[in-house]
PDB file of C-alpha atoms in Angstrom:
ATOM      1  CA  UNK A1425     -18.424 -34.632 -25.515  1.00  0.00           C
ATOM      2  CA  UNK A1426     -14.896 -34.110 -24.417  1.00  0.00           C
ATOM      3  CA  UNK A1427     -12.482 -32.294 -26.690  1.00  0.00           C
ATOM      4  CA  UNK A1428      -9.773 -34.529 -28.023  1.00  0.00           C
ATOM      5  CA  UNK A1429      -6.983 -31.953 -27.988  1.00  0.00           C
ATOM      6  CA  UNK A1430      -4.229 -32.164 -25.436  1.00  0.00           C
ATOM      7  CA  UNK A1431      -4.647 -29.975 -22.395  1.00  0.00           C
ATOM      8  CA  UNK A1432      -1.841 -27.480 -22.102  1.00  0.00           C
ATOM      9  CA  UNK A1433      -1.135 -26.146 -18.656  1.00  0.00           C
ATOM     10  CA  UNK A1434       0.631 -22.810 -18.531  1.00  0.00           C
ATOM     11  CA  UNK A1435       1.869 -21.112 -15.437  1.00  0.00           C
ATOM     12  CA  UNK A1436       0.880 -17.471 -15.017  1.00  0.00           C
ATOM     13  CA  UNK A1437       3.804 -15.098 -15.522  1.00  0.00           C
ATOM     14  CA  UNK A1438       2.778 -12.826 -12.656  1.00  0.00           C
ATOM     15  CA  UNK A1439       0.141 -13.210 -10.040  1.00  0.00           C
ATOM     16  CA  UNK A1440      -3.111 -11.333 -10.680  1.00  0.00           C
ATOM     17  CA  UNK A1441      -3.855  -8.297  -8.511  1.00  0.00           C
ATOM     18  CA  UNK A1442      -6.029 -10.081  -5.966  1.00  0.00           C
ATOM     19  CA  UNK A1443      -3.502 -12.896  -5.555  1.00  0.00           C
ATOM     20  CA  UNK A1444      -0.650 -10.394  -5.232  1.00  0.00           C
ATOM     21  CA  UNK A1445      -2.551  -8.582  -2.492  1.00  0.00           C
ATOM     22  CA  UNK A1446      -3.196 -11.726  -0.522  1.00  0.00           C
ATOM     23  CA  UNK A1447       0.525 -12.506  -0.448  1.00  0.00           C
ATOM     24  CA  UNK A1448       1.856 -11.597   2.942  1.00  0.00           C
ATOM     25  CA  UNK A1449      -1.625 -10.807   4.262  1.00  0.00           C
ATOM     26  CA  UNK A1450      -1.473  -7.339   2.718  1.00  0.00           C
ATOM     27  CA  UNK A1451      -5.165  -6.593   3.080  1.00  0.00           C
ATOM     28  CA  UNK A1452      -5.642  -7.882   6.620  1.00  0.00           C
ATOM     29  CA  UNK A1453      -2.452  -6.172   7.810  1.00  0.00           C
ATOM     30  CA  UNK A1454      -3.558  -2.907   6.246  1.00  0.00           C
ATOM     31  CA  UNK A1455      -7.024  -3.052   7.780  1.00  0.00           C
ATOM     32  CA  UNK A1456      -5.532  -3.945  11.172  1.00  0.00           C
ATOM     33  CA  UNK A1457      -3.097  -1.034  11.034  1.00  0.00           C
ATOM     34  CA  UNK A1458      -5.873   1.411  10.116  1.00  0.00           C
ATOM     35  CA  UNK A1459      -8.043   0.071  12.942  1.00  0.00           C
ATOM     36  CA  UNK A1460      -5.150   0.355  15.412  1.00  0.00           C
ATOM     37  CA  UNK A1461      -4.493   3.995  14.549  1.00  0.00           C
ATOM     38  CA  UNK A1462      -8.198   4.834  14.676  1.00  0.00           C
ATOM     39  CA  UNK A1463      -8.580   2.958  17.973  1.00  0.00           C
ATOM     40  CA  UNK A1464      -5.657   4.720  19.629  1.00  0.00           C
ATOM     41  CA  UNK A1465      -3.641   1.556  20.365  1.00  0.00           C
ATOM     42  CA  UNK A1466      -1.277   1.703  17.408  1.00  0.00           C
ATOM     43  CA  UNK A1467       2.373   0.742  17.510  1.00  0.00           C
ATOM     44  CA  UNK A1468       5.120   2.172  15.302  1.00  0.00           C
ATOM     45  CA  UNK A1469       4.812  -0.893  13.039  1.00  0.00           C
ATOM     46  CA  UNK A1470       1.136  -0.051  12.438  1.00  0.00           C
ATOM     47  CA  UNK A1471       2.119   3.470  11.438  1.00  0.00           C
ATOM     48  CA  UNK A1472       4.827   2.056   9.157  1.00  0.00           C
ATOM     49  CA  UNK A1473       2.259  -0.222   7.475  1.00  0.00           C
ATOM     50  CA  UNK A1474       0.042   2.767   6.680  1.00  0.00           C
ATOM     51  CA  UNK A1475       3.050   4.785   5.470  1.00  0.00           C
ATOM     52  CA  UNK A1476       4.082   1.864   3.227  1.00  0.00           C
ATOM     53  CA  UNK A1477       0.539   1.721   1.859  1.00  0.00           C
ATOM     54  CA  UNK A1478       0.689   5.401   0.990  1.00  0.00           C
ATOM     55  CA  UNK A1479       4.098   4.988  -0.634  1.00  0.00           C
ATOM     56  CA  UNK A1480       2.936   1.932  -2.604  1.00  0.00           C
ATOM     57  CA  UNK A1481      -0.069   3.870  -3.875  1.00  0.00           C
ATOM     58  CA  UNK A1482       2.107   6.811  -4.898  1.00  0.00           C
ATOM     59  CA  UNK A1483       4.586   4.470  -6.626  1.00  0.00           C
ATOM     60  CA  UNK A1484       1.751   2.701  -8.438  1.00  0.00           C
ATOM     61  CA  UNK A1485       0.438   6.022  -9.712  1.00  0.00           C
ATOM     62  CA  UNK A1486       3.927   7.155 -10.761  1.00  0.00           C
ATOM     63  CA  UNK A1487       4.723   3.883 -12.560  1.00  0.00           C
ATOM     64  CA  UNK A1488       1.833   4.360 -14.980  1.00  0.00           C
ATOM     65  CA  UNK A1489       2.495   7.754 -16.608  1.00  0.00           C
ATOM     66  CA  UNK A1490       1.248   6.601 -20.027  1.00  0.00           C
ATOM     67  CA  UNK A1491      -2.246   5.872 -18.730  1.00  0.00           C
ATOM     68  CA  UNK A1492      -4.808   8.368 -17.531  1.00  0.00           C
ATOM     69  CA  UNK A1493      -4.150   9.194 -13.891  1.00  0.00           C
ATOM     70  CA  UNK A1494      -6.648   8.044 -11.289  1.00  0.00           C
ATOM     71  CA  UNK A1495      -7.465  11.496  -9.920  1.00  0.00           C
ATOM     72  CA  UNK A1496      -9.385  10.076  -6.973  1.00  0.00           C
ATOM     73  CA  UNK A1497      -6.402   8.015  -5.847  1.00  0.00           C
ATOM     74  CA  UNK A1498      -4.094  11.015  -6.278  1.00  0.00           C
ATOM     75  CA  UNK A1499      -6.378  13.184  -4.124  1.00  0.00           C
ATOM     76  CA  UNK A1500      -6.660  10.515  -1.437  1.00  0.00           C
ATOM     77  CA  UNK A1501      -2.861  10.098  -1.395  1.00  0.00           C
ATOM     78  CA  UNK A1502      -2.386  13.848  -0.872  1.00  0.00           C
ATOM     79  CA  UNK A1503      -5.004  13.907   1.894  1.00  0.00           C
ATOM     80  CA  UNK A1504      -3.484  10.868   3.615  1.00  0.00           C
ATOM     81  CA  UNK A1505       0.002  12.373   3.392  1.00  0.00           C
ATOM     82  CA  UNK A1506      -1.125  15.408   5.383  1.00  0.00           C
ATOM     83  CA  UNK A1507      -2.941  13.195   7.905  1.00  0.00           C
ATOM     84  CA  UNK A1508       0.111  10.950   8.404  1.00  0.00           C
ATOM     85  CA  UNK A1509       2.382  13.963   8.844  1.00  0.00           C
ATOM     86  CA  UNK A1510       0.052  15.257  11.557  1.00  0.00           C
ATOM     87  CA  UNK A1511      -0.003  11.846  13.284  1.00  0.00           C
ATOM     88  CA  UNK A1512       3.809  11.669  13.123  1.00  0.00           C
ATOM     89  CA  UNK A1513       4.178  15.192  14.549  1.00  0.00           C
ATOM     90  CA  UNK A1514       1.765  14.328  17.382  1.00  0.00           C
ATOM     91  CA  UNK A1515       3.734  11.138  18.071  1.00  0.00           C
ATOM     92  CA  UNK A1516       6.980  13.109  18.331  1.00  0.00           C
ATOM     93  CA  UNK A1517       5.333  15.574  20.721  1.00  0.00           C
ATOM     94  CA  UNK A1518       3.371  13.186  22.956  1.00  0.00           C
ATOM     95  CA  UNK A1519       4.894   9.751  22.344  1.00  0.00           C
ATOM     96  CA  UNK A1520       1.510   8.259  21.356  1.00  0.00           C
ATOM     97  CA  UNK A1521       0.257   7.401  17.900  1.00  0.00           C
ATOM     98  CA  UNK A1522      -3.223   8.916  17.809  1.00  0.00           C
ATOM     99  CA  UNK A1523      -5.385  10.558  15.173  1.00  0.00           C
ATOM    100  CA  UNK A1524      -8.305  12.957  15.340  1.00  0.00           C
ATOM    101  CA  UNK A1525     -11.560  12.289  13.459  1.00  0.00           C
ATOM    102  CA  UNK A1526     -10.444  13.869  10.198  1.00  0.00           C
ATOM    103  CA  UNK A1527      -7.142  12.007  10.215  1.00  0.00           C
ATOM    104  CA  UNK A1528      -8.904   8.744  11.045  1.00  0.00           C
ATOM    105  CA  UNK A1529     -11.245   9.247   8.094  1.00  0.00           C
ATOM    106  CA  UNK A1530      -8.288   9.987   5.811  1.00  0.00           C
ATOM    107  CA  UNK A1531      -6.443   6.837   6.953  1.00  0.00           C
ATOM    108  CA  UNK A1532      -9.482   4.600   6.469  1.00  0.00           C
ATOM    109  CA  UNK A1533     -10.094   6.208   3.070  1.00  0.00           C
ATOM    110  CA  UNK A1534      -6.455   5.553   2.152  1.00  0.00           C
ATOM    111  CA  UNK A1535      -6.804   1.875   3.072  1.00  0.00           C
ATOM    112  CA  UNK A1536     -10.017   1.442   1.073  1.00  0.00           C
ATOM    113  CA  UNK A1537      -8.714   3.395  -1.915  1.00  0.00           C
ATOM    114  CA  UNK A1538      -5.442   1.476  -1.945  1.00  0.00           C
ATOM    115  CA  UNK A1539      -7.206  -1.891  -1.910  1.00  0.00           C
ATOM    116  CA  UNK A1540      -9.563  -0.736  -4.669  1.00  0.00           C
ATOM    117  CA  UNK A1541      -6.680   0.676  -6.713  1.00  0.00           C
ATOM    118  CA  UNK A1542      -4.662  -2.548  -6.572  1.00  0.00           C
ATOM    119  CA  UNK A1543      -7.712  -4.683  -7.341  1.00  0.00           C
ATOM    120  CA  UNK A1544      -8.084  -2.745 -10.602  1.00  0.00           C
ATOM    121  CA  UNK A1545      -4.396  -3.022 -11.575  1.00  0.00           C
ATOM    122  CA  UNK A1546      -2.194  -5.873 -12.693  1.00  0.00           C
ATOM    123  CA  UNK A1547      -0.176  -8.035 -10.357  1.00  0.00           C
ATOM    124  CA  UNK A1548       2.952  -7.048 -12.283  1.00  0.00           C
ATOM    125  CA  UNK A1549       2.457  -3.385 -11.374  1.00  0.00           C
ATOM    126  CA  UNK A1550       1.935  -4.269  -7.712  1.00  0.00           C
ATOM    127  CA  UNK A1551       5.050  -6.450  -7.721  1.00  0.00           C
ATOM    128  CA  UNK A1552       7.149  -3.703  -9.347  1.00  0.00           C
ATOM    129  CA  UNK A1553       5.889  -1.056  -6.907  1.00  0.00           C
ATOM    130  CA  UNK A1554       6.672  -3.396  -4.009  1.00  0.00           C
ATOM    131  CA  UNK A1555      10.192  -4.073  -5.362  1.00  0.00           C
ATOM    132  CA  UNK A1556      10.856  -0.364  -5.662  1.00  0.00           C
ATOM    133  CA  UNK A1557       9.489   0.326  -2.170  1.00  0.00           C
ATOM    134  CA  UNK A1558      11.784  -2.331  -0.691  1.00  0.00           C
ATOM    135  CA  UNK A1559      14.733  -0.788  -2.538  1.00  0.00           C
ATOM    136  CA  UNK A1560      13.814   2.679  -1.229  1.00  0.00           C
ATOM    137  CA  UNK A1561      13.426   1.404   2.354  1.00  0.00           C
ATOM    138  CA  UNK A1562      16.840  -0.313   2.207  1.00  0.00           C
ATOM    139  CA  UNK A1563      18.449   2.920   1.001  1.00  0.00           C
ATOM    140  CA  UNK A1564      16.701   4.853   3.787  1.00  0.00           C
ATOM    141  CA  UNK A1565      17.894   2.456   6.490  1.00  0.00           C
ATOM    142  CA  UNK A1566      21.430   2.521   5.096  1.00  0.00           C
ATOM    143  CA  UNK A1567      21.358   6.336   5.215  1.00  0.00           C
ATOM    144  CA  UNK A1568      19.938   6.220   8.757  1.00  0.00           C
ATOM    145  CA  UNK A1569      22.708   3.888   9.928  1.00  0.00           C
ATOM    146  CA  UNK A1570      25.362   6.072   8.303  1.00  0.00           C
ATOM    147  CA  UNK A1571      24.297   9.061  10.410  1.00  0.00           C
ATOM    148  CA  UNK A1572      26.375   9.466  13.580  1.00  0.00           C
TER     149      UNK A1572
END
């Protein structure tokens, strides 16, 4: 039997984590960027996607100080930071964006850990971390343009 009460439709206040990730093809873009760096055919935009992923993960961890820290995600972020610094230094020296085996493993681990981390968190946290990252990037480009 059908219930006789009126059906009330409510719109979700924020998108759940999986929905938030699918916005803008976050997951496919991240996997493509990791594959490009590991394959040796990466462009600067691929490197920027991985750097944004690292920064989003670090922001997500920092935005939740009241909860127990995800020590695995923190360790992966530190490992990926070193790997990305090495890739950037190699790019400045040779002009190519390449990674050795250890750096490739760290980048792939960063991608997997980031996707897992955001799947376990709320869409509101992802949205706030993304807003803050956009604000940081705008400030960085304004500072870059101000330099002579």
